[in-house]
PDB file of N, CA, C and O in Angstrom:
ATOM      1  N   MET A  22      -7.079   0.486  12.857  1.00 69.00           N
ATOM      2  CA  MET A  22      -6.287   1.853  12.728  1.00 69.00           C
ATOM      3  C   MET A  22      -7.943   2.371  13.010  1.00 69.00           C
ATOM      4  O   MET A  22      -8.004   2.838  12.258  1.00 69.00           O
ATOM      5  N   SER A  23      -7.922   4.164  14.056  1.00 75.00           N
ATOM      6  CA  SER A  23      -8.678   4.907  14.076  1.00 75.00           C
ATOM      7  C   SER A  23      -8.144   5.922  13.642  1.00 75.00           C
ATOM      8  O   SER A  23      -6.925   5.873  14.302  1.00 75.00           O
ATOM      9  N   LEU A  24      -8.475   7.278  13.410  1.00 88.00           N
ATOM     10  CA  LEU A  24      -8.084   8.158  12.686  1.00 88.00           C
ATOM     11  C   LEU A  24      -9.138   8.949  13.415  1.00 88.00           C
ATOM     12  O   LEU A  24     -10.278   8.997  12.975  1.00 88.00           O
ATOM     13  N   PRO A  25      -9.061   9.999  13.700  1.00 90.00           N
ATOM     14  CA  PRO A  25      -9.085  11.594  14.250  1.00 90.00           C
ATOM     15  C   PRO A  25     -10.284  12.321  13.215  1.00 90.00           C
ATOM     16  O   PRO A  25     -10.053  12.105  11.752  1.00 90.00           O
ATOM     17  N   ASP A  26     -11.739  12.155  13.584  1.00 90.00           N
ATOM     18  CA  ASP A  26     -12.224  12.920  12.488  1.00 90.00           C
ATOM     19  C   ASP A  26     -12.141  14.303  12.635  1.00 90.00           C
ATOM     20  O   ASP A  26     -12.249  15.549  12.966  1.00 90.00           O
ATOM     21  N   LEU A  27     -11.516  14.340  11.613  1.00 91.00           N
ATOM     22  CA  LEU A  27     -11.446  15.924  10.490  1.00 91.00           C
ATOM     23  C   LEU A  27     -12.309  16.523   9.721  1.00 91.00           C
ATOM     24  O   LEU A  27     -11.974  17.599   8.889  1.00 91.00           O
ATOM     25  N   SER A  28     -13.721  16.093   9.618  1.00 90.00           N
ATOM     26  CA  SER A  28     -14.710  16.346   8.783  1.00 90.00           C
ATOM     27  C   SER A  28     -14.792  17.692   9.096  1.00 90.00           C
ATOM     28  O   SER A  28     -15.310  18.800   8.379  1.00 90.00           O
ATOM     29  N   ALA A  29     -14.486  18.621  10.007  1.00 90.00           N
ATOM     30  CA  ALA A  29     -15.254  19.259  10.110  1.00 90.00           C
ATOM     31  C   ALA A  29     -13.799  20.874   9.538  1.00 90.00           C
ATOM     32  O   ALA A  29     -14.560  21.950   8.933  1.00 90.00           O
ATOM     33  N   ARG A  30     -12.542  20.401   9.392  1.00 90.00           N
ATOM     34  CA  ARG A  30     -12.080  20.868   8.330  1.00 90.00           C
ATOM     35  C   ARG A  30     -11.916  20.533   7.114  1.00 90.00           C
ATOM     36  O   ARG A  30     -11.664  20.761   6.229  1.00 90.00           O
ATOM     37  N   ALA A  31     -13.168  19.892   6.171  1.00 90.00           N
ATOM     38  CA  ALA A  31     -13.292  19.729   5.621  1.00 90.00           C
ATOM     39  C   ALA A  31     -13.865  20.468   4.401  1.00 90.00           C
ATOM     40  O   ALA A  31     -14.845  20.159   4.005  1.00 90.00           O
ATOM     41  N   VAL A  32     -13.384  21.858   4.677  1.00 92.00           N
ATOM     42  CA  VAL A  32     -14.116  23.714   4.120  1.00 92.00           C
ATOM     43  C   VAL A  32     -13.277  23.539   2.625  1.00 92.00           C
ATOM     44  O   VAL A  32     -12.546  23.184   2.379  1.00 92.00           O
ATOM     45  N   PRO A  33     -14.752  23.773   1.575  1.00 94.00           N
ATOM     46  CA  PRO A  33     -13.617  23.903   0.267  1.00 94.00           C
ATOM     47  C   PRO A  33     -12.862  24.673   0.365  1.00 94.00           C
ATOM     48  O   PRO A  33     -12.950  25.576   0.755  1.00 94.00           O
ATOM     49  N   GLY A  34     -11.606  25.004  -0.442  1.00 94.00           N
ATOM     50  CA  GLY A  34     -10.580  25.993  -0.169  1.00 94.00           C
ATOM     51  C   GLY A  34      -9.445  26.130   0.635  1.00 94.00           C
ATOM     52  O   GLY A  34      -8.275  27.420   0.504  1.00 94.00           O
ATOM     53  N   ALA A  35     -10.125  25.697   1.529  1.00 94.00           N
ATOM     54  CA  ALA A  35      -9.162  25.689   2.975  1.00 94.00           C
ATOM     55  C   ALA A  35      -7.595  24.625   2.800  1.00 94.00           C
ATOM     56  O   ALA A  35      -7.443  24.415   2.093  1.00 94.00           O
ATOM     57  N   VAL A  36      -7.064  25.775   3.842  1.00 95.00           N
ATOM     58  CA  VAL A  36      -5.690  24.976   3.417  1.00 95.00           C
ATOM     59  C   VAL A  36      -5.518  24.388   4.961  1.00 95.00           C
ATOM     60  O   VAL A  36      -5.176  25.151   5.668  1.00 95.00           O
ATOM     61  N   LEU A  37      -4.725  22.545   4.710  1.00 95.00           N
ATOM     62  CA  LEU A  37      -4.580  22.570   6.291  1.00 95.00           C
ATOM     63  C   LEU A  37      -2.369  22.031   6.064  1.00 95.00           C
ATOM     64  O   LEU A  37      -2.250  22.070   4.640  1.00 95.00           O
ATOM     65  N   THR A  38      -2.095  22.565   7.107  1.00 95.00           N
ATOM     66  CA  THR A  38      -1.015  22.850   6.765  1.00 95.00           C
ATOM     67  C   THR A  38      -0.534  21.795   8.168  1.00 95.00           C
ATOM     68  O   THR A  38      -1.211  21.345   9.052  1.00 95.00           O
ATOM     69  N   VAL A  39       0.041  20.552   7.290  1.00 96.00           N
ATOM     70  CA  VAL A  39       0.490  19.378   8.286  1.00 96.00           C
ATOM     71  C   VAL A  39       1.916  18.655   8.150  1.00 96.00           C
ATOM     72  O   VAL A  39       3.166  19.061   7.464  1.00 96.00           O
ATOM     73  N   ARG A  40       2.168  17.807   8.871  1.00 96.00           N
ATOM     74  CA  ARG A  40       3.815  17.887   9.833  1.00 96.00           C
ATOM     75  C   ARG A  40       4.542  16.284   9.172  1.00 96.00           C
ATOM     76  O   ARG A  40       2.897  15.415  10.081  1.00 96.00           O
ATOM     77  N   VAL A  41       4.765  16.187   8.963  1.00 96.00           N
ATOM     78  CA  VAL A  41       4.601  14.381   8.037  1.00 96.00           C
ATOM     79  C   VAL A  41       5.775  13.966   9.149  1.00 96.00           C
ATOM     80  O   VAL A  41       6.989  15.127   8.742  1.00 96.00           O
ATOM     81  N   THR A  42       5.482  13.093   9.097  1.00 95.00           N
ATOM     82  CA  THR A  42       7.189  12.145   9.219  1.00 95.00           C
ATOM     83  C   THR A  42       6.457  10.662   8.473  1.00 95.00           C
ATOM     84  O   THR A  42       5.744   9.916   9.352  1.00 95.00           O
ATOM     85  N   PRO A  43       7.733  10.193   7.744  1.00 95.00           N
ATOM     86  CA  PRO A  43       7.265   9.131   6.667  1.00 95.00           C
ATOM     87  C   PRO A  43       8.388   8.013   6.994  1.00 95.00           C
ATOM     88  O   PRO A  43       8.816   8.134   8.731  1.00 95.00           O
ATOM     89  N   LYS A  44       8.038   6.753   7.169  1.00 95.00           N
ATOM     90  CA  LYS A  44       8.615   5.901   7.383  1.00 95.00           C
ATOM     91  C   LYS A  44       8.556   4.758   9.151  1.00 95.00           C
ATOM     92  O   LYS A  44       9.459   4.913   9.671  1.00 95.00           O
ATOM     93  N   ALA A  45       7.041   5.706   9.653  1.00 96.00           N
ATOM     94  CA  ALA A  45       6.676   5.082  10.832  1.00 96.00           C
ATOM     95  C   ALA A  45       6.433   4.125  10.734  1.00 96.00           C
ATOM     96  O   ALA A  45       6.316   3.102   9.735  1.00 96.00           O
ATOM     97  N   ALA A  46       5.884   3.716  12.152  1.00 96.00           N
ATOM     98  CA  ALA A  46       5.974   2.637  13.104  1.00 96.00           C
ATOM     99  C   ALA A  46       4.375   2.070  12.212  1.00 96.00           C
ATOM    100  O   ALA A  46       4.270   0.868  12.067  1.00 96.00           O
ATOM    101  N   ARG A  47       3.799   3.140  12.367  1.00 96.00           N
ATOM    102  CA  ARG A  47       2.436   2.582  11.662  1.00 96.00           C
ATOM    103  C   ARG A  47       1.627   3.911  10.877  1.00 96.00           C
ATOM    104  O   ARG A  47       2.179   5.682  11.687  1.00 96.00           O
ATOM    105  N   ASN A  48       0.535   3.629   9.798  1.00 96.00           N
ATOM    106  CA  ASN A  48      -0.270   4.904   9.801  1.00 96.00           C
ATOM    107  C   ASN A  48      -1.258   6.165  10.738  1.00 96.00           C
ATOM    108  O   ASN A  48      -1.618   5.347  11.364  1.00 96.00           O
ATOM    109  N   ARG A  49      -0.701   7.025  11.057  1.00 96.00           N
ATOM    110  CA  ARG A  49      -1.444   7.431  11.381  1.00 96.00           C
ATOM    111  C   ARG A  49      -1.610   9.114  11.184  1.00 96.00           C
ATOM    112  O   ARG A  49      -0.586   9.762  11.167  1.00 96.00           O
ATOM    113  N   ILE A  50      -2.603   9.591  12.282  1.00 96.00           N
ATOM    114  CA  ILE A  50      -3.275  11.135  12.532  1.00 96.00           C
ATOM    115  C   ILE A  50      -2.965  11.801  13.582  1.00 96.00           C
ATOM    116  O   ILE A  50      -3.834  10.809  14.669  1.00 96.00           O
ATOM    117  N   VAL A  51      -2.320  13.139  14.151  1.00 96.00           N
ATOM    118  CA  VAL A  51      -2.307  12.853  15.386  1.00 96.00           C
ATOM    119  C   VAL A  51      -2.712  15.102  15.656  1.00 96.00           C
ATOM    120  O   VAL A  51      -1.585  14.954  14.400  1.00 96.00           O
ATOM    121  N   VAL A  52      -3.981  15.212  16.152  1.00 94.00           N
ATOM    122  CA  VAL A  52      -3.901  15.945  16.117  1.00 94.00           C
ATOM    123  C   VAL A  52      -3.480  17.081  17.943  1.00 94.00           C
ATOM    124  O   VAL A  52      -4.440  16.519  18.315  1.00 94.00           O
ATOM    125  N   GLU A  53      -2.161  18.170  17.269  1.00 88.00           N
ATOM    126  CA  GLU A  53      -2.452  18.704  18.835  1.00 88.00           C
ATOM    127  C   GLU A  53      -2.431  19.857  18.151  1.00 88.00           C
ATOM    128  O   GLU A  53      -1.653  20.344  17.963  1.00 88.00           O
ATOM    129  N   ASP A  54      -2.861  20.643  19.422  1.00 82.00           N
ATOM    130  CA  ASP A  54      -3.709  22.475  19.051  1.00 82.00           C
ATOM    131  C   ASP A  54      -4.173  22.610  17.414  1.00 82.00           C
ATOM    132  O   ASP A  54      -5.070  21.519  17.553  1.00 82.00           O
ATOM    133  N   ALA A  55      -3.464  22.969  16.821  1.00 82.00           N
ATOM    134  CA  ALA A  55      -3.096  23.453  16.003  1.00 82.00           C
ATOM    135  C   ALA A  55      -2.603  22.538  14.499  1.00 82.00           C
ATOM    136  O   ALA A  55      -3.108  23.105  13.282  1.00 82.00           O
ATOM    137  N   VAL A  56      -1.847  21.692  15.012  1.00 88.00           N
ATOM    138  CA  VAL A  56      -1.007  21.284  14.328  1.00 88.00           C
ATOM    139  C   VAL A  56      -1.224  19.659  13.957  1.00 88.00           C
ATOM    140  O   VAL A  56      -1.995  19.071  14.972  1.00 88.00           O
ATOM    141  N   ILE A  57      -1.300  19.320  13.154  1.00 95.00           N
ATOM    142  CA  ILE A  57      -2.081  17.682  12.856  1.00 95.00           C
ATOM    143  C   ILE A  57      -0.299  17.704  11.650  1.00 95.00           C
ATOM    144  O   ILE A  57       0.641  17.673  10.858  1.00 95.00           O
ATOM    145  N   ARG A  58       0.105  16.739  12.568  1.00 96.00           N
ATOM    146  CA  ARG A  58       0.654  14.982  12.658  1.00 96.00           C
ATOM    147  C   ARG A  58       0.490  13.520  11.925  1.00 96.00           C
ATOM    148  O   ARG A  58      -0.770  13.571  12.342  1.00 96.00           O
ATOM    149  N   VAL A  59       0.964  13.823  10.328  1.00 96.00           N
ATOM    150  CA  VAL A  59       0.623  12.668   9.852  1.00 96.00           C
ATOM    151  C   VAL A  59       2.028  11.929   9.715  1.00 96.00           C
ATOM    152  O   VAL A  59       2.854  12.082   9.559  1.00 96.00           O
ATOM    153  N   TYR A  60       1.645  10.417  10.499  1.00 96.00           N
ATOM    154  CA  TYR A  60       3.210   9.657   9.891  1.00 96.00           C
ATOM    155  C   TYR A  60       2.442   8.576   9.295  1.00 96.00           C
ATOM    156  O   TYR A  60       0.914   7.980   9.243  1.00 96.00           O
ATOM    157  N   VAL A  61       3.095   8.405   7.683  1.00 96.00           N
ATOM    158  CA  VAL A  61       3.027   7.561   7.579  1.00 96.00           C
ATOM    159  C   VAL A  61       4.382   5.686   7.028  1.00 96.00           C
ATOM    160  O   VAL A  61       5.271   6.470   7.814  1.00 96.00           O
ATOM    161  N   THR A  62       3.908   5.026   7.322  1.00 96.00           N
ATOM    162  CA  THR A  62       4.928   3.643   6.901  1.00 96.00           C
ATOM    163  C   THR A  62       5.898   4.118   5.673  1.00 96.00           C
ATOM    164  O   THR A  62       6.547   3.568   5.204  1.00 96.00           O
ATOM    165  N   THR A  63       5.672   4.935   4.374  1.00 95.00           N
ATOM    166  CA  THR A  63       5.521   4.923   3.123  1.00 95.00           C
ATOM    167  C   THR A  63       7.104   5.816   3.037  1.00 95.00           C
ATOM    168  O   THR A  63       7.088   6.418   3.943  1.00 95.00           O
ATOM    169  N   ALA A  64       8.029   5.563   2.671  1.00 93.00           N
ATOM    170  CA  ALA A  64       9.387   4.947   2.785  1.00 93.00           C
ATOM    171  C   ALA A  64       9.241   7.049   1.841  1.00 93.00           C
ATOM    172  O   ALA A  64       8.494   7.361   0.998  1.00 93.00           O
ATOM    173  N   PRO A  65       9.699   7.755   2.231  1.00 92.00           N
ATOM    174  CA  PRO A  65       9.606   9.412   0.254  1.00 92.00           C
ATOM    175  C   PRO A  65      10.951   9.282  -0.402  1.00 92.00           C
ATOM    176  O   PRO A  65      11.459   9.894  -1.217  1.00 92.00           O
ATOM    177  N   GLU A  66      10.066   8.257  -1.481  1.00 93.00           N
ATOM    178  CA  GLU A  66      10.694   7.906  -2.239  1.00 93.00           C
ATOM    179  C   GLU A  66       9.572   8.294  -3.808  1.00 93.00           C
ATOM    180  O   GLU A  66       9.106   7.943  -3.600  1.00 93.00           O
ATOM    181  N   ALA A  67      10.309   8.956  -4.152  1.00 91.00           N
ATOM    182  CA  ALA A  67       9.633   9.733  -5.418  1.00 91.00           C
ATOM    183  C   ALA A  67       7.878   9.914  -5.629  1.00 91.00           C
ATOM    184  O   ALA A  67       6.887   9.458  -6.627  1.00 91.00           O
ATOM    185  N   GLY A  68       7.836  10.804  -4.505  1.00 92.00           N
ATOM    186  CA  GLY A  68       6.697  10.465  -4.190  1.00 92.00           C
ATOM    187  C   GLY A  68       5.834   9.289  -3.312  1.00 92.00           C
ATOM    188  O   GLY A  68       4.923  10.298  -3.215  1.00 92.00           O
ATOM    189  N   LYS A  69       6.309   8.840  -3.263  1.00 95.00           N
ATOM    190  CA  LYS A  69       4.953   7.845  -2.176  1.00 95.00           C
ATOM    191  C   LYS A  69       4.636   8.334  -1.511  1.00 95.00           C
ATOM    192  O   LYS A  69       3.519   8.171  -0.756  1.00 95.00           O
ATOM    193  N   ALA A  70       4.798   8.475  -0.318  1.00 95.00           N
ATOM    194  CA  ALA A  70       5.084   9.247   0.489  1.00 95.00           C
ATOM    195  C   ALA A  70       3.688  10.160   0.388  1.00 95.00           C
ATOM    196  O   ALA A  70       2.773  10.811   1.738  1.00 95.00           O
ATOM    197  N   ASN A  71       4.554  11.032  -0.092  1.00 96.00           N
ATOM    198  CA  ASN A  71       2.464  12.072  -0.493  1.00 96.00           C
ATOM    199  C   ASN A  71       1.692  11.460  -0.558  1.00 96.00           C
ATOM    200  O   ASN A  71       0.441  12.187  -0.350  1.00 96.00           O
ATOM    201  N   VAL A  72       1.613  10.557  -1.825  1.00 96.00           N
ATOM    202  CA  VAL A  72       0.389  10.000  -1.688  1.00 96.00           C
ATOM    203  C   VAL A  72      -0.487   9.881  -1.054  1.00 96.00           C
ATOM    204  O   VAL A  72      -1.264   9.580  -0.368  1.00 96.00           O
ATOM    205  N   ALA A  73       0.572   8.658   0.149  1.00 96.00           N
ATOM    206  CA  ALA A  73       0.257   7.953   1.636  1.00 96.00           C
ATOM    207  C   ALA A  73      -0.389   9.070   2.397  1.00 96.00           C
ATOM    208  O   ALA A  73      -1.572   8.932   3.375  1.00 96.00           O
ATOM    209  N   VAL A  74       0.315  10.374   2.708  1.00 96.00           N
ATOM    210  CA  VAL A  74      -0.445  11.732   3.318  1.00 96.00           C
ATOM    211  C   VAL A  74      -1.564  12.132   2.751  1.00 96.00           C
ATOM    212  O   VAL A  74      -2.577  12.207   3.436  1.00 96.00           O
ATOM    213  N   LEU A  75      -1.487  11.876   1.197  1.00 97.00           N
ATOM    214  CA  LEU A  75      -3.033  12.212   0.803  1.00 97.00           C
ATOM    215  C   LEU A  75      -4.463  11.217   1.606  1.00 97.00           C
ATOM    216  O   LEU A  75      -5.427  11.990   1.460  1.00 97.00           O
ATOM    217  N   LYS A  76      -3.885  10.420   0.731  1.00 96.00           N
ATOM    218  CA  LYS A  76      -5.284   9.206   0.984  1.00 96.00           C
ATOM    219  C   LYS A  76      -5.265   9.229   3.166  1.00 96.00           C
ATOM    220  O   LYS A  76      -6.177   8.975   2.243  1.00 96.00           O
ATOM    221  N   LEU A  77      -4.385   9.188   3.182  1.00 96.00           N
ATOM    222  CA  LEU A  77      -4.421   9.551   4.639  1.00 96.00           C
ATOM    223  C   LEU A  77      -5.540  10.801   5.373  1.00 96.00           C
ATOM    224  O   LEU A  77      -5.921  10.464   6.092  1.00 96.00           O
ATOM    225  N   LEU A  78      -4.888  11.258   4.841  1.00 96.00           N
ATOM    226  CA  LEU A  78      -5.729  13.009   5.479  1.00 96.00           C
ATOM    227  C   LEU A  78      -6.940  12.381   4.569  1.00 96.00           C
ATOM    228  O   LEU A  78      -8.573  13.024   5.798  1.00 96.00           O
ATOM    229  N   ALA A  79      -7.669  12.485   3.796  1.00 96.00           N
ATOM    230  CA  ALA A  79      -8.221  12.231   2.738  1.00 96.00           C
ATOM    231  C   ALA A  79      -9.586  11.426   3.156  1.00 96.00           C
ATOM    232  O   ALA A  79     -11.016  11.479   3.586  1.00 96.00           O
ATOM    233  N   LYS A  80      -9.499  10.012   4.174  1.00 96.00           N
ATOM    234  CA  LYS A  80      -9.838   9.355   5.047  1.00 96.00           C
ATOM    235  C   LYS A  80     -10.604  10.042   6.452  1.00 96.00           C
ATOM    236  O   LYS A  80     -11.565  10.019   6.343  1.00 96.00           O
ATOM    237  N   ALA A  81      -9.814  10.528   6.375  1.00 95.00           N
ATOM    238  CA  ALA A  81      -9.667  11.421   8.039  1.00 95.00           C
ATOM    239  C   ALA A  81     -11.179  12.510   7.788  1.00 95.00           C
ATOM    240  O   ALA A  81     -11.607  12.916   8.723  1.00 95.00           O
ATOM    241  N   LEU A  82     -10.935  12.890   6.905  1.00 95.00           N
ATOM    242  CA  LEU A  82     -11.440  14.247   6.286  1.00 95.00           C
ATOM    243  C   LEU A  82     -12.993  14.015   5.721  1.00 95.00           C
ATOM    244  O   LEU A  82     -13.859  15.332   5.488  1.00 95.00           O
ATOM    245  N   GLY A  83     -13.133  12.513   5.653  1.00 94.00           N
ATOM    246  CA  GLY A  83     -14.294  11.961   4.856  1.00 94.00           C
ATOM    247  C   GLY A  83     -14.941  12.378   3.467  1.00 94.00           C
ATOM    248  O   GLY A  83     -15.710  12.843   3.069  1.00 94.00           O
ATOM    249  N   LEU A  84     -13.572  12.517   2.375  1.00 95.00           N
ATOM    250  CA  LEU A  84     -13.256  13.227   1.083  1.00 95.00           C
ATOM    251  C   LEU A  84     -12.581  12.425   0.285  1.00 95.00           C
ATOM    252  O   LEU A  84     -11.930  11.520   0.743  1.00 95.00           O
ATOM    253  N   PRO A  85     -12.905  12.145  -0.906  1.00 96.00           N
ATOM    254  CA  PRO A  85     -11.625  11.455  -2.337  1.00 96.00           C
ATOM    255  C   PRO A  85     -10.963  12.201  -2.229  1.00 96.00           C
ATOM    256  O   PRO A  85     -10.393  12.908  -2.382  1.00 96.00           O
ATOM    257  N   LYS A  86      -9.402  11.469  -2.231  1.00 94.00           N
ATOM    258  CA  LYS A  86      -8.141  11.758  -2.336  1.00 94.00           C
ATOM    259  C   LYS A  86      -8.280  12.890  -3.671  1.00 94.00           C
ATOM    260  O   LYS A  86      -7.498  13.352  -3.640  1.00 94.00           O
ATOM    261  N   SER A  87      -9.401  13.232  -4.764  1.00 95.00           N
ATOM    262  CA  SER A  87      -8.614  14.011  -5.648  1.00 95.00           C
ATOM    263  C   SER A  87      -9.619  15.202  -5.130  1.00 95.00           C
ATOM    264  O   SER A  87      -9.318  16.052  -6.555  1.00 95.00           O
ATOM    265  N   ARG A  88      -9.847  15.222  -4.080  1.00 96.00           N
ATOM    266  CA  ARG A  88     -10.165  16.347  -3.601  1.00 96.00           C
ATOM    267  C   ARG A  88      -9.405  17.262  -3.079  1.00 96.00           C
ATOM    268  O   ARG A  88      -9.452  18.789  -2.894  1.00 96.00           O
ATOM    269  N   LEU A  89      -7.973  16.794  -2.317  1.00 96.00           N
ATOM    270  CA  LEU A  89      -6.566  17.130  -2.207  1.00 96.00           C
ATOM    271  C   LEU A  89      -5.835  17.274  -3.424  1.00 96.00           C
ATOM    272  O   LEU A  89      -5.269  16.211  -3.520  1.00 96.00           O
ATOM    273  N   SER A  90      -5.114  18.868  -2.936  1.00 96.00           N
ATOM    274  CA  SER A  90      -4.060  18.348  -4.011  1.00 96.00           C
ATOM    275  C   SER A  90      -2.843  18.815  -2.706  1.00 96.00           C
ATOM    276  O   SER A  90      -2.977  19.931  -2.000  1.00 96.00           O
ATOM    277  N   LEU A  91      -1.397  18.896  -2.723  1.00 96.00           N
ATOM    278  CA  LEU A  91      -0.838  19.255  -2.214  1.00 96.00           C
ATOM    279  C   LEU A  91      -0.107  20.726  -2.950  1.00 96.00           C
ATOM    280  O   LEU A  91       0.701  20.287  -4.359  1.00 96.00           O
ATOM    281  N   ILE A  92      -0.055  21.472  -2.145  1.00 96.00           N
ATOM    282  CA  ILE A  92       0.627  22.790  -2.670  1.00 96.00           C
ATOM    283  C   ILE A  92       1.882  23.232  -2.356  1.00 96.00           C
ATOM    284  O   ILE A  92       2.451  25.006  -3.420  1.00 96.00           O
ATOM    285  N   ARG A  93       2.045  22.876  -1.379  1.00 96.00           N
ATOM    286  CA  ARG A  93       3.131  23.035  -0.808  1.00 96.00           C
ATOM    287  C   ARG A  93       4.589  22.219  -0.080  1.00 96.00           C
ATOM    288  O   ARG A  93       3.189  21.877   0.402  1.00 96.00           O
ATOM    289  N   GLY A  94       5.516  22.108  -0.177  1.00 94.00           N
ATOM    290  CA  GLY A  94       5.763  21.024   0.526  1.00 94.00           C
ATOM    291  C   GLY A  94       6.743  19.680   0.222  1.00 94.00           C
ATOM    292  O   GLY A  94       6.533  19.100   0.630  1.00 94.00           O
ATOM    293  N   GLU A  95       6.677  19.550  -1.647  1.00 94.00           N
ATOM    294  CA  GLU A  95       6.548  18.689  -1.744  1.00 94.00           C
ATOM    295  C   GLU A  95       7.151  17.270  -1.455  1.00 94.00           C
ATOM    296  O   GLU A  95       7.906  16.417  -1.221  1.00 94.00           O
ATOM    297  N   THR A  96       8.788  17.707  -1.090  1.00 93.00           N
ATOM    298  CA  THR A  96      10.182  17.673  -0.764  1.00 93.00           C
ATOM    299  C   THR A  96      10.459  17.333   0.945  1.00 93.00           C
ATOM    300  O   THR A  96      11.805  17.359   1.120  1.00 93.00           O
ATOM    301  N   GLY A  97       9.727  18.368   1.494  1.00 94.00           N
ATOM    302  CA  GLY A  97       9.939  18.833   3.116  1.00 94.00           C
ATOM    303  C   GLY A  97       8.979  17.859   3.894  1.00 94.00           C
ATOM    304  O   GLY A  97       7.941  17.731   2.740  1.00 94.00           O
ATOM    305  N   ARG A  98       8.537  18.205   4.924  1.00 95.00           N
ATOM    306  CA  ARG A  98       8.607  17.804   6.330  1.00 95.00           C
ATOM    307  C   ARG A  98       6.640  18.295   6.063  1.00 95.00           C
ATOM    308  O   ARG A  98       6.022  17.734   6.756  1.00 95.00           O
ATOM    309  N   ASP A  99       7.041  19.472   5.869  1.00 96.00           N
ATOM    310  CA  ASP A  99       6.538  20.788   6.585  1.00 96.00           C
ATOM    311  C   ASP A  99       5.187  20.615   5.222  1.00 96.00           C
ATOM    312  O   ASP A  99       5.996  21.510   3.609  1.00 96.00           O
ATOM    313  N   LYS A 100       4.182  20.800   4.837  1.00 96.00           N
ATOM    314  CA  LYS A 100       3.331  20.909   3.760  1.00 96.00           C
ATOM    315  C   LYS A 100       2.455  21.156   4.134  1.00 96.00           C
ATOM    316  O   LYS A 100       1.694  21.304   5.345  1.00 96.00           O
ATOM    317  N   GLN A 101       1.612  22.051   3.037  1.00 96.00           N
ATOM    318  CA  GLN A 101       0.503  22.843   3.188  1.00 96.00           C
ATOM    319  C   GLN A 101      -0.434  21.900   1.678  1.00 96.00           C
ATOM    320  O   GLN A 101      -0.046  21.334   0.594  1.00 96.00           O
ATOM    321  N   VAL A 102      -1.890  21.484   2.076  1.00 96.00           N
ATOM    322  CA  VAL A 102      -2.855  20.920   1.794  1.00 96.00           C
ATOM    323  C   VAL A 102      -4.150  21.674   1.511  1.00 96.00           C
ATOM    324  O   VAL A 102      -5.205  21.770   2.333  1.00 96.00           O
ATOM    325  N   ARG A 103      -4.194  21.518   0.274  1.00 97.00           N
ATOM    326  CA  ARG A 103      -5.402  22.335  -0.400  1.00 97.00           C
ATOM    327  C   ARG A 103      -7.109  20.974  -0.640  1.00 97.00           C
ATOM    328  O   ARG A 103      -6.948  20.564  -1.129  1.00 97.00           O
ATOM    329  N   ILE A 104      -7.955  22.325   0.072  1.00 96.00           N
ATOM    330  CA  ILE A 104      -9.486  21.566  -0.180  1.00 96.00           C
ATOM    331  C   ILE A 104      -9.653  21.896  -1.183  1.00 96.00           C
ATOM    332  O   ILE A 104      -9.816  22.961  -1.589  1.00 96.00           O
ATOM    333  N   ASP A 105      -9.568  20.973  -2.053  1.00 93.00           N
ATOM    334  CA  ASP A 105     -10.998  21.627  -3.784  1.00 93.00           C
ATOM    335  C   ASP A 105     -12.068  21.383  -3.500  1.00 93.00           C
ATOM    336  O   ASP A 105     -12.698  20.081  -3.348  1.00 93.00           O
ATOM    337  N   GLY A 106     -12.514  22.608  -3.868  1.00 83.00           N
ATOM    338  CA  GLY A 106     -14.211  22.553  -4.302  1.00 83.00           C
ATOM    339  C   GLY A 106     -14.842  21.788  -5.082  1.00 83.00           C
ATOM    340  O   GLY A 106     -15.109  20.995  -5.520  1.00 83.00           O
TER     341      GLY A 106
END
């Protein structure tokens, strides 16, 4: 699995807007213009997909997942993730 290098966006305090597709065929991140699309194989049950999204984003950003916080969109497909300093 190759992920795009999002390390340039790893600025403390930055908020990333992502569009999530759960139950995808494979885990991946696609960047189209300013939109970050995250595809995860996990089903959206009891927050499992959110955990998978944060884990995948952390890997692409080159950060530990403990530095990412989901601030909006816990139950929706459009989410906002803050990078904590």
